[in-house]
mmCIF file of C-alpha atoms in Angstrom:
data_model
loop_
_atom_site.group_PDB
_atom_site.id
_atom_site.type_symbol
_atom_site.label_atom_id
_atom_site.label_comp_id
_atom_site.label_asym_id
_atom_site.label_seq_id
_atom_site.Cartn_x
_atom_site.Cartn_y
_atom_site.Cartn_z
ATOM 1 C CA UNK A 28 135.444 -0.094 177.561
ATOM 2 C CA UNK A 29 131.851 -0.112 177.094
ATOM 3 C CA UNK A 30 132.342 -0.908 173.295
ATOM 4 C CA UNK A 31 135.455 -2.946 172.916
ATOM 5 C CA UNK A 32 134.705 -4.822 176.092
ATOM 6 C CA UNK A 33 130.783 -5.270 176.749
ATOM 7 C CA UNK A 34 129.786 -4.680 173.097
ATOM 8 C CA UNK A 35 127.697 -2.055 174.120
ATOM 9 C CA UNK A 36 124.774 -0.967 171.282
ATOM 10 C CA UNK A 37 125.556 2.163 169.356
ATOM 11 C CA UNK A 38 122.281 3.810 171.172
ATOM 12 C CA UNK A 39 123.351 2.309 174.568
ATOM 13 C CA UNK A 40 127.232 4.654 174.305
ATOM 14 C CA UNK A 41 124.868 7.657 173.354
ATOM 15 C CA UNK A 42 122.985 7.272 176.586
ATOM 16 C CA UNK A 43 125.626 6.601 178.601
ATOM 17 C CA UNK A 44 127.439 9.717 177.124
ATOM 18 C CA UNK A 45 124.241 11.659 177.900
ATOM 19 C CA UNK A 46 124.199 10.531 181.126
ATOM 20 C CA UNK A 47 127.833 11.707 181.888
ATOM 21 C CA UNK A 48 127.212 15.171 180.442
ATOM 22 C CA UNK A 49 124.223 15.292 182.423
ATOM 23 C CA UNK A 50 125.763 14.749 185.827
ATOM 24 C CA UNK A 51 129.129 16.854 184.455
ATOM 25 C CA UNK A 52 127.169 19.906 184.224
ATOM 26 C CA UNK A 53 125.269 19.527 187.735
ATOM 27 C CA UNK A 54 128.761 19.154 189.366
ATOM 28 C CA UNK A 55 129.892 22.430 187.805
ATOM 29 C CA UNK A 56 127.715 23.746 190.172
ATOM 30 C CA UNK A 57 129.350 22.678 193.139
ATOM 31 C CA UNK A 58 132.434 23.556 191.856
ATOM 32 C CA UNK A 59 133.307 19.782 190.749
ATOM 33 C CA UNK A 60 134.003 17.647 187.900
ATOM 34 C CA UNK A 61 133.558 14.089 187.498
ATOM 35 C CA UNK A 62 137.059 13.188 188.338
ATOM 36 C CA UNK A 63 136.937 15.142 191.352
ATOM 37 C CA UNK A 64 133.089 15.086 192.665
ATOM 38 C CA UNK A 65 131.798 14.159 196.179
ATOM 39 C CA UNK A 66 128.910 12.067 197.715
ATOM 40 C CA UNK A 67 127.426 15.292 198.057
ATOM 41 C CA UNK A 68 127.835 16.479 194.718
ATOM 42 C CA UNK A 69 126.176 13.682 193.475
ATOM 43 C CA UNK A 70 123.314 13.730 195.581
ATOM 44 C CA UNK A 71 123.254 17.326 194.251
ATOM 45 C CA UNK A 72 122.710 16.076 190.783
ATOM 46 C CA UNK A 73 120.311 13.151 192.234
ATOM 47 C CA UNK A 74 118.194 16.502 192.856
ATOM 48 C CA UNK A 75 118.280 18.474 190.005
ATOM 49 C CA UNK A 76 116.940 15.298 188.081
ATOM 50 C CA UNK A 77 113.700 15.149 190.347
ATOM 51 C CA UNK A 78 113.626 19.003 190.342
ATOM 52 C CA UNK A 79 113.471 18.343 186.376
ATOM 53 C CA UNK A 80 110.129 16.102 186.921
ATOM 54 C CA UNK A 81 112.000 13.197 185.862
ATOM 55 C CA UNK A 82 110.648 9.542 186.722
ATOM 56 C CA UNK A 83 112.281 7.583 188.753
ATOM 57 C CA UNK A 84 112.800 4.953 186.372
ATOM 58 C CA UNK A 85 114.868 7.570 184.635
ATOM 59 C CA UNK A 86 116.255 8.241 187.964
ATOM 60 C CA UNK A 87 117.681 4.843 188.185
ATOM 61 C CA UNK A 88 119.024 4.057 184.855
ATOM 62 C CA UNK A 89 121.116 7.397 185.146
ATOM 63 C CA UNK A 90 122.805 6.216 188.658
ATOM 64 C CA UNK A 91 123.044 2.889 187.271
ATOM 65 C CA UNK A 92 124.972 4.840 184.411
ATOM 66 C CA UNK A 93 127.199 6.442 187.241
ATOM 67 C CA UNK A 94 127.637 3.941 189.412
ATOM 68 C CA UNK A 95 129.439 1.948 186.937
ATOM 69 C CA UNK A 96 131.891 4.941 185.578
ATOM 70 C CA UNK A 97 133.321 5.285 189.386
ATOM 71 C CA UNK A 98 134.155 1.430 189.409
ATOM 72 C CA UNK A 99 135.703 1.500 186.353
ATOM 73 C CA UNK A 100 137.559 4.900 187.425
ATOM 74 C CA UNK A 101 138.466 2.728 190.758
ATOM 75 C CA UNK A 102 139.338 -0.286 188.752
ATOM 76 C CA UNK A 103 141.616 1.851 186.693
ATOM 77 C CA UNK A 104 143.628 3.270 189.762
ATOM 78 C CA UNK A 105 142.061 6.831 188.248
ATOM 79 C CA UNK A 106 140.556 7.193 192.043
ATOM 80 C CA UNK A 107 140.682 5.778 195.119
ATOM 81 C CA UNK A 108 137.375 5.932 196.204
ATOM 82 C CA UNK A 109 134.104 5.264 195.031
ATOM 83 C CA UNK A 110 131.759 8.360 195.822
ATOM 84 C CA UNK A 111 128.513 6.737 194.334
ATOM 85 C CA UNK A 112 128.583 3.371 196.046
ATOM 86 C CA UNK A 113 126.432 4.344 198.953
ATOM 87 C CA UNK A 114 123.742 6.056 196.830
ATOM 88 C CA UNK A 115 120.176 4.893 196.891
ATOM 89 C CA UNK A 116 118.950 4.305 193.765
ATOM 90 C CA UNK A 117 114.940 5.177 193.639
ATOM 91 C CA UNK A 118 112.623 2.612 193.804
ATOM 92 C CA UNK A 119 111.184 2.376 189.846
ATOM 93 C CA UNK A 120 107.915 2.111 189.671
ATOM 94 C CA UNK A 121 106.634 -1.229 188.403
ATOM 95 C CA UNK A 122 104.372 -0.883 186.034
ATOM 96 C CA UNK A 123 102.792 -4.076 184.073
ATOM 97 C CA UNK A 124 103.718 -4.414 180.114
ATOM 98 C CA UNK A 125 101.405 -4.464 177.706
ATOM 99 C CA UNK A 126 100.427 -7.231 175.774
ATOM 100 C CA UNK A 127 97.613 -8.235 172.878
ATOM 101 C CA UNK A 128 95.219 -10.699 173.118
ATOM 102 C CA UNK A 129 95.306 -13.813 171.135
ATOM 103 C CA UNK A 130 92.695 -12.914 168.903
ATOM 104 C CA UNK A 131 94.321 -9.354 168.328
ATOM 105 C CA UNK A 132 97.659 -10.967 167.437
ATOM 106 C CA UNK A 133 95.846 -13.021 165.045
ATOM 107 C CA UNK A 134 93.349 -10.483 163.278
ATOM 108 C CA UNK A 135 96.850 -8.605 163.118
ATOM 109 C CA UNK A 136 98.130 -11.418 161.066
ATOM 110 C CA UNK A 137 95.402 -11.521 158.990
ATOM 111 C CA UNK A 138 95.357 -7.741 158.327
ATOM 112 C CA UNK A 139 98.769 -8.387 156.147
ATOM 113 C CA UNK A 140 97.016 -10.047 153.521
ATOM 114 C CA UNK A 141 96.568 -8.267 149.888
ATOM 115 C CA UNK A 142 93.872 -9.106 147.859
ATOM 116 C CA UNK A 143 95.486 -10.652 144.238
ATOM 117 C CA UNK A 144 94.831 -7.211 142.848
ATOM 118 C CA UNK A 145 97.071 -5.078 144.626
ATOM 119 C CA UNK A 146 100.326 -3.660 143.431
ATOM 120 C CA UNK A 147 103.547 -4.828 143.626
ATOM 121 C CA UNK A 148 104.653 -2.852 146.006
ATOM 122 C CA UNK A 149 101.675 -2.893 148.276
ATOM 123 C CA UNK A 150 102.066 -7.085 147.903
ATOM 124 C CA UNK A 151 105.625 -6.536 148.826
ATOM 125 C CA UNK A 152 105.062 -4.411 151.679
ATOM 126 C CA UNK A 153 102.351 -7.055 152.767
ATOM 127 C CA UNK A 154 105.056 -9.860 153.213
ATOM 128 C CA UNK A 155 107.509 -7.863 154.975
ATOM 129 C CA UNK A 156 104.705 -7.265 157.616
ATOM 130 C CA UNK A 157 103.879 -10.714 157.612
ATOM 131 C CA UNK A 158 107.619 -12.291 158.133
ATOM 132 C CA UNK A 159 108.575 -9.527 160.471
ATOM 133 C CA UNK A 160 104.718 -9.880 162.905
ATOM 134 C CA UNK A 161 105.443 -13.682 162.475
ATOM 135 C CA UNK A 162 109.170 -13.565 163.998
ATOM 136 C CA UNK A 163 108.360 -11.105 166.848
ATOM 137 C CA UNK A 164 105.159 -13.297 168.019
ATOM 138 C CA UNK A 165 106.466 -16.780 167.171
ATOM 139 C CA UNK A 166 110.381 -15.782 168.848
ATOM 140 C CA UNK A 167 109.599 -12.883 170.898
ATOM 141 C CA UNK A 168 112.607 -10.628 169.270
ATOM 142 C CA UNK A 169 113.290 -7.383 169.839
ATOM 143 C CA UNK A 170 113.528 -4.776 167.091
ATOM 144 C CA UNK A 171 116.732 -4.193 166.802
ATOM 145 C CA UNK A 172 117.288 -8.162 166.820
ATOM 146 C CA UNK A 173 114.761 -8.016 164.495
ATOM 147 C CA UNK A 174 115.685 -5.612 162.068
ATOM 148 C CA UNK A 175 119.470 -6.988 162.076
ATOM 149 C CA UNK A 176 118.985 -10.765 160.730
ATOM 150 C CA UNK A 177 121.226 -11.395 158.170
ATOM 151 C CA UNK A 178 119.388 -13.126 155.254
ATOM 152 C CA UNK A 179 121.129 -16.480 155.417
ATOM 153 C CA UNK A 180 120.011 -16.403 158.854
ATOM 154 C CA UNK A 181 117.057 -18.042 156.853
ATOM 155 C CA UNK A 182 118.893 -20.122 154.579
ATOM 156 C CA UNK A 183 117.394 -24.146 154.052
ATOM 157 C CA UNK A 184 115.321 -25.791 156.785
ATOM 158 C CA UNK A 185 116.285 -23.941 159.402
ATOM 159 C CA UNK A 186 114.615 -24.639 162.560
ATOM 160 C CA UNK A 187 115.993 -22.430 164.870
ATOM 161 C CA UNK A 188 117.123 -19.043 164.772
ATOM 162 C CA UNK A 189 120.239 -17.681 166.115
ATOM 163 C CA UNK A 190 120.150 -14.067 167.342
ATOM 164 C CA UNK A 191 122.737 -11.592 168.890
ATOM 165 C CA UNK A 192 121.027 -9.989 171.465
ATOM 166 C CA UNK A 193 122.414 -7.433 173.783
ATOM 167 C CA UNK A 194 126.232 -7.110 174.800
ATOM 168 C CA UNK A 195 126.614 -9.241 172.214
ATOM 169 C CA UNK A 196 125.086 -12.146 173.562
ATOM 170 C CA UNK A 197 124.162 -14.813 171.308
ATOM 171 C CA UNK A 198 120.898 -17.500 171.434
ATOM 172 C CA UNK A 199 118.703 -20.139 169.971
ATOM 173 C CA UNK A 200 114.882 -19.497 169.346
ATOM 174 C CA UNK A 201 112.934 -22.018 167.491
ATOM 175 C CA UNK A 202 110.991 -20.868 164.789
ATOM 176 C CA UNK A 203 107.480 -21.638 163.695
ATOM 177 C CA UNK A 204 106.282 -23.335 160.685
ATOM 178 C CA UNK A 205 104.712 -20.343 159.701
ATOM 179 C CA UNK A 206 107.454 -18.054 161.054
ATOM 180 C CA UNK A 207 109.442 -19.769 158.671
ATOM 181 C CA UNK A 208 107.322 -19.778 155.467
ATOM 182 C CA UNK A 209 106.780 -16.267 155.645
ATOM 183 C CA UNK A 210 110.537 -15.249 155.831
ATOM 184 C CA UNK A 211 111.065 -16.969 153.625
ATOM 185 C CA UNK A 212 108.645 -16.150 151.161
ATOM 186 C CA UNK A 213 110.053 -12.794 151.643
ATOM 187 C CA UNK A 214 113.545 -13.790 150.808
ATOM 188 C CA UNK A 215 112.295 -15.557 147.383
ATOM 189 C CA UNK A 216 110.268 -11.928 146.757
ATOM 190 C CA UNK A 217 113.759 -9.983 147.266
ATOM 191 C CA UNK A 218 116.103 -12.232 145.941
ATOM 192 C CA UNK A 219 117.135 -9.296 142.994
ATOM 193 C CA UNK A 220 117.866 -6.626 146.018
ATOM 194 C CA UNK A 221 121.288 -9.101 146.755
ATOM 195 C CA UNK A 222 120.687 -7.592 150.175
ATOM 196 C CA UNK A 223 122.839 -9.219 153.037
ATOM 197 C CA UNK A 224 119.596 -8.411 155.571
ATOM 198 C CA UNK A 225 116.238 -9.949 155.624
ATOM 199 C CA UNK A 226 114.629 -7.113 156.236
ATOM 200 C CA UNK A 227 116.130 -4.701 153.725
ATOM 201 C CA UNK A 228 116.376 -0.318 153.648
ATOM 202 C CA UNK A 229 115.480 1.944 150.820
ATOM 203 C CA UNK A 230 119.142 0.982 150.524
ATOM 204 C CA UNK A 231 119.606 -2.269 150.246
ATOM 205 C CA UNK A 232 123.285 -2.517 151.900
ATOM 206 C CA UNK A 233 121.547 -1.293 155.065
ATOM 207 C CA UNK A 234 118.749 -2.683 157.253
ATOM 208 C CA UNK A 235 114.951 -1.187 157.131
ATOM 209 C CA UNK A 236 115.200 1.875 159.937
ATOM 210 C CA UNK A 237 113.065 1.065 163.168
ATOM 211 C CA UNK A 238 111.116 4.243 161.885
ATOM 212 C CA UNK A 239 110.389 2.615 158.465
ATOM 213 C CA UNK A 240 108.698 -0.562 160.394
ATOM 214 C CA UNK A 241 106.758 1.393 162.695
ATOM 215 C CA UNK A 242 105.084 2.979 159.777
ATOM 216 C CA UNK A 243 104.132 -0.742 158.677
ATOM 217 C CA UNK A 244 103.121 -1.635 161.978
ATOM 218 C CA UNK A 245 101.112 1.610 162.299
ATOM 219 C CA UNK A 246 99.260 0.759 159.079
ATOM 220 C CA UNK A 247 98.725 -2.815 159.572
ATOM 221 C CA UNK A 248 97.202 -2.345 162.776
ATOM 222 C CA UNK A 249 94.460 0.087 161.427
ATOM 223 C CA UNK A 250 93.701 -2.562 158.810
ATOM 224 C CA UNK A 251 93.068 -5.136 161.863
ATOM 225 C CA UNK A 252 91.168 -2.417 163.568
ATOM 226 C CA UNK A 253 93.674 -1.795 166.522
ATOM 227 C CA UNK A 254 94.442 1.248 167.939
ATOM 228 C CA UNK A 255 98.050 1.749 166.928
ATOM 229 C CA UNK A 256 98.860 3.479 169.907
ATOM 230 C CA UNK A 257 98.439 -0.239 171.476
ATOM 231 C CA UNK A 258 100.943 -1.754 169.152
ATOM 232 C CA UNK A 259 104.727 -1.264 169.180
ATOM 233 C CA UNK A 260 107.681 -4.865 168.190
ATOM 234 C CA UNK A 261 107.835 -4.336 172.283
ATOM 235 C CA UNK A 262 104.157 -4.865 172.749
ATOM 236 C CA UNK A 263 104.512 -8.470 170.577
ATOM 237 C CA UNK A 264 107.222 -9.271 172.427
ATOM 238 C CA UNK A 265 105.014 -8.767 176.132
ATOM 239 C CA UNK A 266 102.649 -10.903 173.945
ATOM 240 C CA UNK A 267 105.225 -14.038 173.123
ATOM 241 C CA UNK A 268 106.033 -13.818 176.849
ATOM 242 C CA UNK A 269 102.556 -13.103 178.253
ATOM 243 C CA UNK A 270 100.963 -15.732 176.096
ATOM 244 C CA UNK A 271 103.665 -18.253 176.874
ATOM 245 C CA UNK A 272 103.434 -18.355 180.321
ATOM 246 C CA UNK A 273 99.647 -18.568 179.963
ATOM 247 C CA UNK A 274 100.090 -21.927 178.152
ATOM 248 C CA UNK A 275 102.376 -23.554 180.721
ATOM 249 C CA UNK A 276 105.509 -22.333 179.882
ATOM 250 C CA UNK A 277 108.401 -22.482 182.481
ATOM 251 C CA UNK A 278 109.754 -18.947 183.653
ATOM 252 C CA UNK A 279 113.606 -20.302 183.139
ATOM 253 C CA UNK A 280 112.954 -21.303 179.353
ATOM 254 C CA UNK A 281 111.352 -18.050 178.669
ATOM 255 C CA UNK A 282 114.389 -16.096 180.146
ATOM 256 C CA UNK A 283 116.543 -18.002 177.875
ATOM 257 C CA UNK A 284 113.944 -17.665 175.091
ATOM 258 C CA UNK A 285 114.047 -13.346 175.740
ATOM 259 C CA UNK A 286 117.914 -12.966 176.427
ATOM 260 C CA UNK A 287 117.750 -12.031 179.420
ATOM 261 C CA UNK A 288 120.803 -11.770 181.637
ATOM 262 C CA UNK A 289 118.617 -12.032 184.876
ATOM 263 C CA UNK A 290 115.651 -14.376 185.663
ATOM 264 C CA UNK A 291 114.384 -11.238 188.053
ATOM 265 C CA UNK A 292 113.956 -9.287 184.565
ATOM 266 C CA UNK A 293 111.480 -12.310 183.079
ATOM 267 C CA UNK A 294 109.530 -12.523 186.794
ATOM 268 C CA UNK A 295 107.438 -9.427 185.515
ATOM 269 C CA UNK A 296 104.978 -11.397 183.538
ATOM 270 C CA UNK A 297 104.646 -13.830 186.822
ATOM 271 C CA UNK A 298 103.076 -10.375 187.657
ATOM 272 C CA UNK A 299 100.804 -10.334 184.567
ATOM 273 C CA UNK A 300 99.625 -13.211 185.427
ATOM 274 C CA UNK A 301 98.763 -12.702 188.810
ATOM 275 C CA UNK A 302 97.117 -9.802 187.921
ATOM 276 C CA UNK A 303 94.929 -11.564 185.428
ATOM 277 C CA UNK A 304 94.058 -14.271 187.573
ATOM 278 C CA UNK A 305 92.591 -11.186 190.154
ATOM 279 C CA UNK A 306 90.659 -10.142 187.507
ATOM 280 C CA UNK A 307 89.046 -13.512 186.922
ATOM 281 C CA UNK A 308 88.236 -13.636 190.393
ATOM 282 C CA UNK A 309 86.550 -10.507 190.686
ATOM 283 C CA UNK A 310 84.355 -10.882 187.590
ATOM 284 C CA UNK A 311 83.358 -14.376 188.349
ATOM 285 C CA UNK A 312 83.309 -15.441 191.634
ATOM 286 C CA UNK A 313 79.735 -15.357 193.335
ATOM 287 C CA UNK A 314 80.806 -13.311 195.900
ATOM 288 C CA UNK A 315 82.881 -10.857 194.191
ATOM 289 C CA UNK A 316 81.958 -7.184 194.023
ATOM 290 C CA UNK A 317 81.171 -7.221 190.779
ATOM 291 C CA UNK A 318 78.683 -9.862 190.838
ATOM 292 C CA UNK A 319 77.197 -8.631 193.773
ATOM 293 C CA UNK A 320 76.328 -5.213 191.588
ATOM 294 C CA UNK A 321 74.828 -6.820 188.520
ATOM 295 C CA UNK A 322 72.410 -8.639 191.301
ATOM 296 C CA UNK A 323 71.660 -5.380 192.149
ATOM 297 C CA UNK A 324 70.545 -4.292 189.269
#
């Protein structure tokens, strides 16, 4: 159902699956399956996962996992009851994304560059770090949105972008003038690979591998002088959003400009900003702690 239905991602089943065999093998235990388990069986394997040490963000996604197997076994008349619908999930811990500066964005930009002398490859390699930093900043994509772009996705003047997000869900992003330029420059560089991605593999019949790109990422972010333990496509995607907002952006464009399905998922960066805004305060105002120390001294 998950895949025929909700288009589910290929890494999405495999967690789900996970998921299932996790809470299978805690209901052994009790002398259960999954067909045939209790409230309190469940709450058994609610236990073992914090016995494990495991966050309650993990927590979460896992009940969310099971929550939704007993309504489909409900909806398909395979039970009669629903023995997960009055557990609590855990309350996730929120924790603030991370984001680059402006000026870190930018000297990462700048850190694609090859000087004329470089090899063909390494000049290669520099525009595929170049299209792909320019799309994730100037559309806020993720990875796997990223990586996936078919090549005529670039074809003519195109000033938007159309991207299949998650369950299959389909938007509009508008592209930047230099967004645009360097895809496209990229396209004219691999126009003998008769690749049907923009971002091609070793194999050209198959998209670069999220591993391959981190290695570029990695690489171009010691040439800016970043610590590429900062950097990740998620982190320039915190940084579209983040720097959005910062600009005046409304919240409801940027949900449709992310994908998300709920507005509650894009209120996080409301957060970021907040919390910036606190730190303004408390390194500028006259009365703030801060100032109050370096009068101090």
């Amino acid at each position: 159902m998950q895949a025929a239905e909700r288009a589910a991602a290929p890494n999405t089943l495999l967690a789900y699956q996970a998921d299932l065999d996790s809470c299978a093998q805690s209901l052994v235990g009790a002398g259960q399956t999954l067909r045939t388990a209790t409230v309190e069986g469940l709450r058994g394997w609610l236990a073992d996962l914090s016995a494990q040490g495991q966050s309650r963000r993990t927590v979460a996604r896992r009940l969310s996992c099971i929550k939704q197997f007993y309504l489909f076994l409900l909806r398909e008349g395979l039970r009669t009851d629903n023995p997960a619908e009055h557990l609590d999930s855990p309350r996730a811990e929120q924790a603030l994304p991370h984001f680059l500066s402006e000026s870190e964005v930018l000297a990462l930009l700048d850190a694609c560059v090859e000087p004329e002398g470089a090899s063909a490859a390494k000049k290669r390699r520099a525009l595929v770090a170049l299209a792909a930093l320019e799309l994730l900043y100037a559309s806020g994509l993720r990875i796997s949105e990223l990586l996936g772009l078919p090549r005529q996705a670039l074809a003519g003047d195109q000033r938007m972008l159309s991207v299949r997000g998650k369950g299959g869900r389909e938007r509009l992003v508008p592209l930047s003038d230099s967004a645009r330029q360097a895809a496209q420059a990229l396209v004219v560089a691999d126009a003998g690979l008769n690749s049907p991605y923009l971002f091609p593999g070793r194999d050209p019949t198959r998209p670069m591998t999220r591993q391959a790109f981190d290695r570029i990422l990695h690489d171009v972010g010691q040439k800016a002088g970043l610590d590429p333990a900062r950097l990740s496509p998620h982190v320039l995607r915190h940084s579209f959003a983040t720097h959005l907002l910062a600009h005046g952006a409304d919240l409801r464009a940027l949900q449709m400009l992310l994908g998300h399905a709920d507005i509650a998922t894009t209120q996080i960066y409301t957060h970021v900003q907040t919390e910036r805004l606190r730190q303004v305060v408390a390194e500028h105002h006259p009365l703030s702690a801060s100032k109050n120390a370096d009068l101090d001294d």
